[in-house]
């Protein structure tokens, strides 16, 4: 297994970030970081159409484990006051290289 890390799109406003495809990974994590006054939901989907909350109201730097069955992730900023929220995806590729 090989660990991989990718930046996720986190809007600096009330908006939804870009979809990040992650089906090929297992043991998935999202690390939220930065200096910000905001609240965001980490959302997952099995089909890129129907979205559900993996973690709600993230308002401080943290790490969230994500189900290995999720096909895609996105960050939904539900409240924003100031700062620069950021997030990274981390996971292990299902195949060993």
PDB file of N, CA and C in Angstrom:
ATOM      1  N   UNK A   1       0.841  -1.189   0.000  1.00  0.00           N
ATOM      2  CA  UNK A   1       0.000   0.000   0.000  1.00  0.00           C
ATOM      3  C   UNK A   1       0.876   1.238   0.000  1.00  0.00           C
ATOM      4  N   UNK A   2       0.373   2.262  -0.650  1.00  0.00           N
ATOM      5  CA  UNK A   2       1.098   3.523  -0.705  1.00  0.00           C
ATOM      6  C   UNK A   2       0.157   4.651  -0.276  1.00  0.00           C
ATOM      7  N   UNK A   3       0.606   5.476   0.654  1.00  0.00           N
ATOM      8  CA  UNK A   3      -0.197   6.617   1.102  1.00  0.00           C
ATOM      9  C   UNK A   3      -0.160   7.720   0.055  1.00  0.00           C
ATOM     10  N   UNK A   4      -1.293   8.351  -0.168  1.00  0.00           N
ATOM     11  CA  UNK A   4      -1.414   9.462  -1.111  1.00  0.00           C
ATOM     12  C   UNK A   4      -2.105  10.617  -0.393  1.00  0.00           C
ATOM     13  N   UNK A   5      -1.741  11.862  -0.762  1.00  0.00           N
ATOM     14  CA  UNK A   5      -2.336  13.048  -0.153  1.00  0.00           C
ATOM     15  C   UNK A   5      -2.661  14.046  -1.251  1.00  0.00           C
ATOM     16  N   UNK A   6      -3.863  14.627  -1.195  1.00  0.00           N
ATOM     17  CA  UNK A   6      -4.313  15.576  -2.217  1.00  0.00           C
ATOM     18  C   UNK A   6      -5.044  16.745  -1.562  1.00  0.00           C
ATOM     19  N   UNK A   7      -4.852  17.966  -2.062  1.00  0.00           N
ATOM     20  CA  UNK A   7      -5.628  19.094  -1.552  1.00  0.00           C
ATOM     21  C   UNK A   7      -7.074  19.000  -2.021  1.00  0.00           C
ATOM     22  N   UNK A   8      -7.986  19.393  -1.156  1.00  0.00           N
ATOM     23  CA  UNK A   8      -9.404  19.484  -1.507  1.00  0.00           C
ATOM     24  C   UNK A   8      -9.769  20.951  -1.684  1.00  0.00           C
ATOM     25  N   UNK A   9     -10.723  21.226  -2.530  1.00  0.00           N
ATOM     26  CA  UNK A   9     -11.191  22.592  -2.741  1.00  0.00           C
ATOM     27  C   UNK A   9     -12.104  22.987  -1.584  1.00  0.00           C
ATOM     28  N   UNK A  10     -11.706  24.031  -0.853  1.00  0.00           N
ATOM     29  CA  UNK A  10     -12.521  24.560   0.243  1.00  0.00           C
ATOM     30  C   UNK A  10     -12.807  26.023  -0.082  1.00  0.00           C
ATOM     31  N   UNK A  11     -14.057  26.358  -0.445  1.00  0.00           N
ATOM     32  CA  UNK A  11     -14.372  27.753  -0.774  1.00  0.00           C
ATOM     33  C   UNK A  11     -14.202  28.673   0.435  1.00  0.00           C
ATOM     34  N   UNK A  12     -13.734  29.890   0.196  1.00  0.00           N
ATOM     35  CA  UNK A  12     -13.648  30.920   1.241  1.00  0.00           C
ATOM     36  C   UNK A  12     -14.921  31.747   1.194  1.00  0.00           C
ATOM     37  N   UNK A  13     -16.046  31.057   1.172  1.00  0.00           N
ATOM     38  CA  UNK A  13     -17.383  31.656   1.158  1.00  0.00           C
ATOM     39  C   UNK A  13     -18.369  30.510   1.380  1.00  0.00           C
ATOM     40  N   UNK A  14     -19.637  30.848   1.544  1.00  0.00           N
ATOM     41  CA  UNK A  14     -20.655  29.807   1.660  1.00  0.00           C
ATOM     42  C   UNK A  14     -20.867  29.234   0.262  1.00  0.00           C
ATOM     43  N   UNK A  15     -20.340  28.040   0.038  1.00  0.00           N
ATOM     44  CA  UNK A  15     -20.396  27.392  -1.280  1.00  0.00           C
ATOM     45  C   UNK A  15     -19.940  25.947  -1.132  1.00  0.00           C
ATOM     46  N   UNK A  16     -20.073  25.198  -2.226  1.00  0.00           N
ATOM     47  CA  UNK A  16     -19.666  23.803  -2.249  1.00  0.00           C
ATOM     48  C   UNK A  16     -18.396  23.679  -3.085  1.00  0.00           C
ATOM     49  N   UNK A  17     -17.394  22.994  -2.550  1.00  0.00           N
ATOM     50  CA  UNK A  17     -16.132  22.785  -3.257  1.00  0.00           C
ATOM     51  C   UNK A  17     -16.256  21.726  -4.339  1.00  0.00           C
ATOM     52  N   UNK A  18     -15.210  21.591  -5.113  1.00  0.00           N
ATOM     53  CA  UNK A  18     -15.177  20.631  -6.221  1.00  0.00           C
ATOM     54  C   UNK A  18     -15.252  19.191  -5.701  1.00  0.00           C
ATOM     55  N   UNK A  19     -15.804  18.333  -6.525  1.00  0.00           N
ATOM     56  CA  UNK A  19     -15.896  16.912  -6.211  1.00  0.00           C
ATOM     57  C   UNK A  19     -14.509  16.279  -6.343  1.00  0.00           C
ATOM     58  N   UNK A  20     -14.144  15.453  -5.357  1.00  0.00           N
ATOM     59  CA  UNK A  20     -12.878  14.738  -5.395  1.00  0.00           C
ATOM     60  C   UNK A  20     -13.171  13.237  -5.489  1.00  0.00           C
ATOM     61  N   UNK A  21     -12.811  12.601  -6.608  1.00  0.00           N
ATOM     62  CA  UNK A  21     -13.034  11.153  -6.741  1.00  0.00           C
ATOM     63  C   UNK A  21     -12.043  10.366  -5.881  1.00  0.00           C
ATOM     64  N   UNK A  22     -12.558   9.428  -5.090  1.00  0.00           N
ATOM     65  CA  UNK A  22     -11.666   8.713  -4.179  1.00  0.00           C
ATOM     66  C   UNK A  22     -11.980   7.226  -4.072  1.00  0.00           C
ATOM     67  N   UNK A  23     -12.690   6.664  -5.038  1.00  0.00           N
ATOM     68  CA  UNK A  23     -13.092   5.259  -4.973  1.00  0.00           C
ATOM     69  C   UNK A  23     -11.906   4.304  -4.891  1.00  0.00           C
ATOM     70  N   UNK A  24     -10.785   4.658  -5.500  1.00  0.00           N
ATOM     71  CA  UNK A  24      -9.637   3.754  -5.557  1.00  0.00           C
ATOM     72  C   UNK A  24      -8.845   3.703  -4.249  1.00  0.00           C
ATOM     73  N   UNK A  25      -9.230   4.511  -3.275  1.00  0.00           N
ATOM     74  CA  UNK A  25      -8.513   4.557  -2.001  1.00  0.00           C
ATOM     75  C   UNK A  25      -9.276   3.798  -0.918  1.00  0.00           C
ATOM     76  N   UNK A  26      -8.531   3.338   0.078  1.00  0.00           N
ATOM     77  CA  UNK A  26      -9.151   2.777   1.276  1.00  0.00           C
ATOM     78  C   UNK A  26      -8.527   3.464   2.483  1.00  0.00           C
ATOM     79  N   UNK A  27      -9.103   3.245   3.657  1.00  0.00           N
ATOM     80  CA  UNK A  27      -8.652   3.946   4.868  1.00  0.00           C
ATOM     81  C   UNK A  27      -8.547   5.447   4.599  1.00  0.00           C
ATOM     82  N   UNK A  28      -9.655   6.037   4.193  1.00  0.00           N
ATOM     83  CA  UNK A  28      -9.713   7.435   3.764  1.00  0.00           C
ATOM     84  C   UNK A  28      -9.835   8.381   4.954  1.00  0.00           C
ATOM     85  N   UNK A  29      -9.165   9.553   4.817  1.00  0.00           N
ATOM     86  CA  UNK A  29      -9.199  10.591   5.839  1.00  0.00           C
ATOM     87  C   UNK A  29      -9.312  11.951   5.184  1.00  0.00           C
ATOM     88  N   UNK A  30      -9.941  12.892   5.893  1.00  0.00           N
ATOM     89  CA  UNK A  30      -9.929  14.298   5.488  1.00  0.00           C
ATOM     90  C   UNK A  30      -9.342  15.081   6.652  1.00  0.00           C
ATOM     91  N   UNK A  31      -8.327  15.874   6.354  1.00  0.00           N
ATOM     92  CA  UNK A  31      -7.688  16.724   7.360  1.00  0.00           C
ATOM     93  C   UNK A  31      -8.072  18.168   7.069  1.00  0.00           C
ATOM     94  N   UNK A  32      -8.823  18.777   7.968  1.00  0.00           N
ATOM     95  CA  UNK A  32      -9.218  20.184   7.854  1.00  0.00           C
ATOM     96  C   UNK A  32      -8.207  21.004   8.652  1.00  0.00           C
ATOM     97  N   UNK A  33      -7.705  22.091   8.039  1.00  0.00           N
ATOM     98  CA  UNK A  33      -6.698  22.900   8.713  1.00  0.00           C
ATOM     99  C   UNK A  33      -6.803  24.345   8.240  1.00  0.00           C
ATOM    100  N   UNK A  34      -5.960  25.192   8.784  1.00  0.00           N
ATOM    101  CA  UNK A  34      -5.974  26.608   8.443  1.00  0.00           C
ATOM    102  C   UNK A  34      -6.463  27.440   9.622  1.00  0.00           C
ATOM    103  N   UNK A  35      -6.420  28.746   9.424  1.00  0.00           N
ATOM    104  CA  UNK A  35      -6.932  29.689  10.415  1.00  0.00           C
ATOM    105  C   UNK A  35      -8.192  30.291   9.830  1.00  0.00           C
ATOM    106  N   UNK A  36      -9.326  30.004  10.436  1.00  0.00           N
ATOM    107  CA  UNK A  36     -10.598  30.418   9.849  1.00  0.00           C
ATOM    108  C   UNK A  36     -11.700  30.492  10.899  1.00  0.00           C
ATOM    109  N   UNK A  37     -12.721  31.268  10.582  1.00  0.00           N
ATOM    110  CA  UNK A  37     -13.978  31.280  11.321  1.00  0.00           C
ATOM    111  C   UNK A  37     -15.017  30.869  10.292  1.00  0.00           C
ATOM    112  N   UNK A  38     -15.339  29.591  10.303  1.00  0.00           N
ATOM    113  CA  UNK A  38     -16.258  29.027   9.317  1.00  0.00           C
ATOM    114  C   UNK A  38     -16.752  27.686   9.840  1.00  0.00           C
ATOM    115  N   UNK A  39     -17.766  27.165   9.191  1.00  0.00           N
ATOM    116  CA  UNK A  39     -18.290  25.843   9.497  1.00  0.00           C
ATOM    117  C   UNK A  39     -18.497  25.116   8.179  1.00  0.00           C
ATOM    118  N   UNK A  40     -18.107  23.857   8.134  1.00  0.00           N
ATOM    119  CA  UNK A  40     -18.243  23.114   6.886  1.00  0.00           C
ATOM    120  C   UNK A  40     -18.668  21.689   7.157  1.00  0.00           C
ATOM    121  N   UNK A  41     -19.359  21.116   6.190  1.00  0.00           N
ATOM    122  CA  UNK A  41     -19.727  19.711   6.224  1.00  0.00           C
ATOM    123  C   UNK A  41     -18.837  18.969   5.239  1.00  0.00           C
ATOM    124  N   UNK A  42     -18.376  17.802   5.625  1.00  0.00           N
ATOM    125  CA  UNK A  42     -17.694  16.912   4.700  1.00  0.00           C
ATOM    126  C   UNK A  42     -18.771  15.986   4.163  1.00  0.00           C
ATOM    127  N   UNK A  43     -18.936  15.969   2.842  1.00  0.00           N
ATOM    128  CA  UNK A  43     -20.012  15.195   2.224  1.00  0.00           C
ATOM    129  C   UNK A  43     -19.445  14.089   1.348  1.00  0.00           C
ATOM    130  N   UNK A  44     -20.149  12.967   1.306  1.00  0.00           N
ATOM    131  CA  UNK A  44     -19.748  11.843   0.488  1.00  0.00           C
ATOM    132  C   UNK A  44     -20.877  11.420  -0.431  1.00  0.00           C
ATOM    133  N   UNK A  45     -20.509  10.680  -1.481  1.00  0.00           N
ATOM    134  CA  UNK A  45     -21.496  10.179  -2.436  1.00  0.00           C
ATOM    135  C   UNK A  45     -21.062   8.825  -2.962  1.00  0.00           C
ATOM    136  N   UNK A  46     -22.028   7.997  -3.285  1.00  0.00           N
ATOM    137  CA  UNK A  46     -21.768   6.708  -3.923  1.00  0.00           C
ATOM    138  C   UNK A  46     -21.957   6.799  -5.433  1.00  0.00           C
ATOM    139  N   UNK A  47     -22.624   7.903  -5.901  1.00  0.00           N
ATOM    140  CA  UNK A  47     -22.967   8.011  -7.323  1.00  0.00           C
ATOM    141  C   UNK A  47     -22.763   9.407  -7.912  1.00  0.00           C
ATOM    142  N   UNK A  48     -22.189  10.325  -7.170  1.00  0.00           N
ATOM    143  CA  UNK A  48     -21.961  11.722  -7.585  1.00  0.00           C
ATOM    144  C   UNK A  48     -23.251  12.496  -7.851  1.00  0.00           C
ATOM    145  N   UNK A  49     -24.371  11.963  -7.396  1.00  0.00           N
ATOM    146  CA  UNK A  49     -25.661  12.645  -7.534  1.00  0.00           C
ATOM    147  C   UNK A  49     -26.298  12.868  -6.163  1.00  0.00           C
ATOM    148  N   UNK A  50     -26.318  11.835  -5.372  1.00  0.00           N
ATOM    149  CA  UNK A  50     -26.913  11.889  -4.042  1.00  0.00           C
ATOM    150  C   UNK A  50     -25.804  12.036  -3.012  1.00  0.00           C
ATOM    151  N   UNK A  51     -25.840  13.143  -2.267  1.00  0.00           N
ATOM    152  CA  UNK A  51     -24.787  13.470  -1.307  1.00  0.00           C
ATOM    153  C   UNK A  51     -25.314  13.338   0.114  1.00  0.00           C
ATOM    154  N   UNK A  52     -24.458  12.881   1.028  1.00  0.00           N
ATOM    155  CA  UNK A  52     -24.808  12.759   2.440  1.00  0.00           C
ATOM    156  C   UNK A  52     -23.644  13.274   3.278  1.00  0.00           C
ATOM    157  N   UNK A  53     -23.952  13.638   4.501  1.00  0.00           N
ATOM    158  CA  UNK A  53     -22.945  14.201   5.393  1.00  0.00           C
ATOM    159  C   UNK A  53     -22.122  13.084   6.030  1.00  0.00           C
ATOM    160  N   UNK A  54     -20.813  13.181   5.872  1.00  0.00           N
ATOM    161  CA  UNK A  54     -19.876  12.275   6.528  1.00  0.00           C
ATOM    162  C   UNK A  54     -19.540  12.835   7.905  1.00  0.00           C
ATOM    163  N   UNK A  55     -19.376  14.162   7.966  1.00  0.00           N
ATOM    164  CA  UNK A  55     -19.119  14.884   9.221  1.00  0.00           C
ATOM    165  C   UNK A  55     -19.753  16.263   9.097  1.00  0.00           C
ATOM    166  N   UNK A  56     -20.482  16.679  10.118  1.00  0.00           N
ATOM    167  CA  UNK A  56     -21.157  17.972  10.065  1.00  0.00           C
ATOM    168  C   UNK A  56     -20.483  18.997  10.954  1.00  0.00           C
ATOM    169  N   UNK A  57     -20.664  20.243  10.580  1.00  0.00           N
ATOM    170  CA  UNK A  57     -20.270  21.398  11.384  1.00  0.00           C
ATOM    171  C   UNK A  57     -18.814  21.373  11.848  1.00  0.00           C
ATOM    172  N   UNK A  58     -17.899  21.067  10.948  1.00  0.00           N
ATOM    173  CA  UNK A  58     -16.475  21.127  11.274  1.00  0.00           C
ATOM    174  C   UNK A  58     -16.087  22.606  11.325  1.00  0.00           C
ATOM    175  N   UNK A  59     -15.654  23.070  12.488  1.00  0.00           N
ATOM    176  CA  UNK A  59     -15.331  24.493  12.638  1.00  0.00           C
ATOM    177  C   UNK A  59     -13.944  24.729  13.234  1.00  0.00           C
ATOM    178  N   UNK A  60     -13.212  23.656  13.452  1.00  0.00           N
ATOM    179  CA  UNK A  60     -11.845  23.750  13.962  1.00  0.00           C
ATOM    180  C   UNK A  60     -10.980  22.733  13.202  1.00  0.00           C
ATOM    181  N   UNK A  61      -9.684  22.946  13.162  1.00  0.00           N
ATOM    182  CA  UNK A  61      -8.828  21.952  12.517  1.00  0.00           C
ATOM    183  C   UNK A  61      -9.030  20.566  13.135  1.00  0.00           C
ATOM    184  N   UNK A  62      -9.155  19.570  12.273  1.00  0.00           N
ATOM    185  CA  UNK A  62      -9.411  18.210  12.748  1.00  0.00           C
ATOM    186  C   UNK A  62      -9.151  17.211  11.630  1.00  0.00           C
ATOM    187  N   UNK A  63      -9.165  15.944  11.987  1.00  0.00           N
ATOM    188  CA  UNK A  63      -9.053  14.864  11.009  1.00  0.00           C
ATOM    189  C   UNK A  63     -10.291  13.984  11.146  1.00  0.00           C
ATOM    190  N   UNK A  64     -10.859  13.599  10.011  1.00  0.00           N
ATOM    191  CA  UNK A  64     -12.091  12.814  10.000  1.00  0.00           C
ATOM    192  C   UNK A  64     -11.867  11.566   9.159  1.00  0.00           C
ATOM    193  N   UNK A  65     -12.160  10.404   9.721  1.00  0.00           N
ATOM    194  CA  UNK A  65     -12.069   9.174   8.946  1.00  0.00           C
ATOM    195  C   UNK A  65     -13.320   9.039   8.088  1.00  0.00           C
ATOM    196  N   UNK A  66     -13.140   8.541   6.864  1.00  0.00           N
ATOM    197  CA  UNK A  66     -14.223   8.436   5.889  1.00  0.00           C
ATOM    198  C   UNK A  66     -14.415   6.964   5.528  1.00  0.00           C
ATOM    199  N   UNK A  67     -15.657   6.563   5.323  1.00  0.00           N
ATOM    200  CA  UNK A  67     -15.966   5.186   4.944  1.00  0.00           C
ATOM    201  C   UNK A  67     -15.254   4.781   3.655  1.00  0.00           C
ATOM    202  N   UNK A  68     -14.700   3.579   3.601  1.00  0.00           N
ATOM    203  CA  UNK A  68     -14.012   3.143   2.378  1.00  0.00           C
ATOM    204  C   UNK A  68     -14.953   2.920   1.199  1.00  0.00           C
ATOM    205  N   UNK A  69     -16.257   2.883   1.424  1.00  0.00           N
ATOM    206  CA  UNK A  69     -17.194   2.636   0.322  1.00  0.00           C
ATOM    207  C   UNK A  69     -17.591   3.899  -0.437  1.00  0.00           C
ATOM    208  N   UNK A  70     -17.172   5.063   0.015  1.00  0.00           N
ATOM    209  CA  UNK A  70     -17.544   6.323  -0.642  1.00  0.00           C
ATOM    210  C   UNK A  70     -16.793   6.480  -1.959  1.00  0.00           C
ATOM    211  N   UNK A  71     -17.532   6.860  -3.008  1.00  0.00           N
ATOM    212  CA  UNK A  71     -16.939   7.062  -4.331  1.00  0.00           C
ATOM    213  C   UNK A  71     -16.288   8.439  -4.458  1.00  0.00           C
ATOM    214  N   UNK A  72     -16.953   9.476  -3.903  1.00  0.00           N
ATOM    215  CA  UNK A  72     -16.469  10.854  -4.052  1.00  0.00           C
ATOM    216  C   UNK A  72     -16.716  11.642  -2.774  1.00  0.00           C
ATOM    217  N   UNK A  73     -15.891  12.680  -2.585  1.00  0.00           N
ATOM    218  CA  UNK A  73     -16.000  13.597  -1.449  1.00  0.00           C
ATOM    219  C   UNK A  73     -16.091  15.030  -1.938  1.00  0.00           C
ATOM    220  N   UNK A  74     -16.648  15.895  -1.099  1.00  0.00           N
ATOM    221  CA  UNK A  74     -16.615  17.333  -1.339  1.00  0.00           C
ATOM    222  C   UNK A  74     -16.778  18.039   0.000  1.00  0.00           C
ATOM    223  N   UNK A  75     -16.378  19.314   0.027  1.00  0.00           N
ATOM    224  CA  UNK A  75     -16.516  20.148   1.221  1.00  0.00           C
ATOM    225  C   UNK A  75     -17.616  21.166   0.954  1.00  0.00           C
ATOM    226  N   UNK A  76     -18.581  21.237   1.854  1.00  0.00           N
ATOM    227  CA  UNK A  76     -19.685  22.186   1.749  1.00  0.00           C
ATOM    228  C   UNK A  76     -19.542  23.198   2.884  1.00  0.00           C
ATOM    229  N   UNK A  77     -19.118  24.419   2.559  1.00  0.00           N
ATOM    230  CA  UNK A  77     -18.973  25.463   3.561  1.00  0.00           C
ATOM    231  C   UNK A  77     -20.369  26.041   3.821  1.00  0.00           C
ATOM    232  N   UNK A  78     -20.864  25.843   5.034  1.00  0.00           N
ATOM    233  CA  UNK A  78     -22.231  26.244   5.378  1.00  0.00           C
ATOM    234  C   UNK A  78     -22.299  27.604   6.075  1.00  0.00           C
ATOM    235  N   UNK A  79     -21.181  28.057   6.620  1.00  0.00           N
ATOM    236  CA  UNK A  79     -21.101  29.388   7.243  1.00  0.00           C
ATOM    237  C   UNK A  79     -19.661  29.863   7.108  1.00  0.00           C
ATOM    238  N   UNK A  80     -19.495  31.139   6.767  1.00  0.00           N
ATOM    239  CA  UNK A  80     -18.149  31.681   6.588  1.00  0.00           C
ATOM    240  C   UNK A  80     -18.107  33.109   7.097  1.00  0.00           C
ATOM    241  N   UNK A  81     -17.097  33.410   7.928  1.00  0.00           N
ATOM    242  CA  UNK A  81     -16.893  34.763   8.426  1.00  0.00           C
ATOM    243  C   UNK A  81     -15.557  35.318   7.936  1.00  0.00           C
ATOM    244  N   UNK A  82     -14.474  34.539   8.150  1.00  0.00           N
ATOM    245  CA  UNK A  82     -13.156  35.037   7.754  1.00  0.00           C
ATOM    246  C   UNK A  82     -12.142  33.902   7.728  1.00  0.00           C
ATOM    247  N   UNK A  83     -10.966  34.219   7.205  1.00  0.00           N
ATOM    248  CA  UNK A  83      -9.852  33.291   7.232  1.00  0.00           C
ATOM    249  C   UNK A  83      -9.725  32.447   5.978  1.00  0.00           C
ATOM    250  N   UNK A  84      -8.846  31.458   6.082  1.00  0.00           N
ATOM    251  CA  UNK A  84      -8.551  30.589   4.946  1.00  0.00           C
ATOM    252  C   UNK A  84      -8.693  29.131   5.372  1.00  0.00           C
ATOM    253  N   UNK A  85      -9.895  28.577   5.256  1.00  0.00           N
ATOM    254  CA  UNK A  85     -10.037  27.149   5.561  1.00  0.00           C
ATOM    255  C   UNK A  85      -9.382  26.316   4.459  1.00  0.00           C
ATOM    256  N   UNK A  86      -8.806  25.207   4.840  1.00  0.00           N
ATOM    257  CA  UNK A  86      -8.168  24.316   3.875  1.00  0.00           C
ATOM    258  C   UNK A  86      -8.428  22.879   4.304  1.00  0.00           C
ATOM    259  N   UNK A  87      -8.280  21.954   3.352  1.00  0.00           N
ATOM    260  CA  UNK A  87      -8.452  20.536   3.667  1.00  0.00           C
ATOM    261  C   UNK A  87      -7.623  19.709   2.696  1.00  0.00           C
ATOM    262  N   UNK A  88      -7.188  18.573   3.188  1.00  0.00           N
ATOM    263  CA  UNK A  88      -6.459  17.608   2.369  1.00  0.00           C
ATOM    264  C   UNK A  88      -7.096  16.229   2.545  1.00  0.00           C
ATOM    265  N   UNK A  89      -7.093  15.475   1.477  1.00  0.00           N
ATOM    266  CA  UNK A  89      -7.522  14.086   1.509  1.00  0.00           C
ATOM    267  C   UNK A  89      -6.292  13.211   1.662  1.00  0.00           C
ATOM    268  N   UNK A  90      -6.405  12.188   2.462  1.00  0.00           N
ATOM    269  CA  UNK A  90      -5.337  11.199   2.599  1.00  0.00           C
ATOM    270  C   UNK A  90      -5.929   9.813   2.544  1.00  0.00           C
ATOM    271  N   UNK A  91      -5.245   8.920   1.885  1.00  0.00           N
ATOM    272  CA  UNK A  91      -5.727   7.550   1.807  1.00  0.00           C
ATOM    273  C   UNK A  91      -4.651   6.633   1.279  1.00  0.00           C
ATOM    274  N   UNK A  92      -4.940   5.360   1.338  1.00  0.00           N
ATOM    275  CA  UNK A  92      -4.022   4.347   0.826  1.00  0.00           C
ATOM    276  C   UNK A  92      -4.611   3.757  -0.438  1.00  0.00           C
ATOM    277  N   UNK A  93      -3.801   3.682  -1.469  1.00  0.00           N
ATOM    278  CA  UNK A  93      -4.252   3.056  -2.702  1.00  0.00           C
ATOM    279  C   UNK A  93      -4.565   1.595  -2.431  1.00  0.00           C
ATOM    280  N   UNK A  94      -5.628   1.098  -3.039  1.00  0.00           N
ATOM    281  CA  UNK A  94      -6.048  -0.278  -2.815  1.00  0.00           C
ATOM    282  C   UNK A  94      -5.017  -1.267  -3.345  1.00  0.00           C
ATOM    283  N   UNK A  95      -4.310  -0.910  -4.402  1.00  0.00           N
ATOM    284  CA  UNK A  95      -3.266  -1.768  -4.964  1.00  0.00           C
ATOM    285  C   UNK A  95      -1.906  -1.388  -4.405  1.00  0.00           C
ATOM    286  N   UNK A  96      -1.097  -2.345  -4.182  1.00  0.00           N
ATOM    287  CA  UNK A  96       0.283  -2.076  -3.764  1.00  0.00           C
ATOM    288  C   UNK A  96       1.121  -1.794  -4.998  1.00  0.00           C
ATOM    289  N   UNK A  97       2.006  -0.818  -4.933  1.00  0.00           N
ATOM    290  CA  UNK A  97       2.884  -0.500  -6.066  1.00  0.00           C
ATOM    291  C   UNK A  97       4.290  -0.960  -5.784  1.00  0.00           C
TER     292      UNK A  97
END
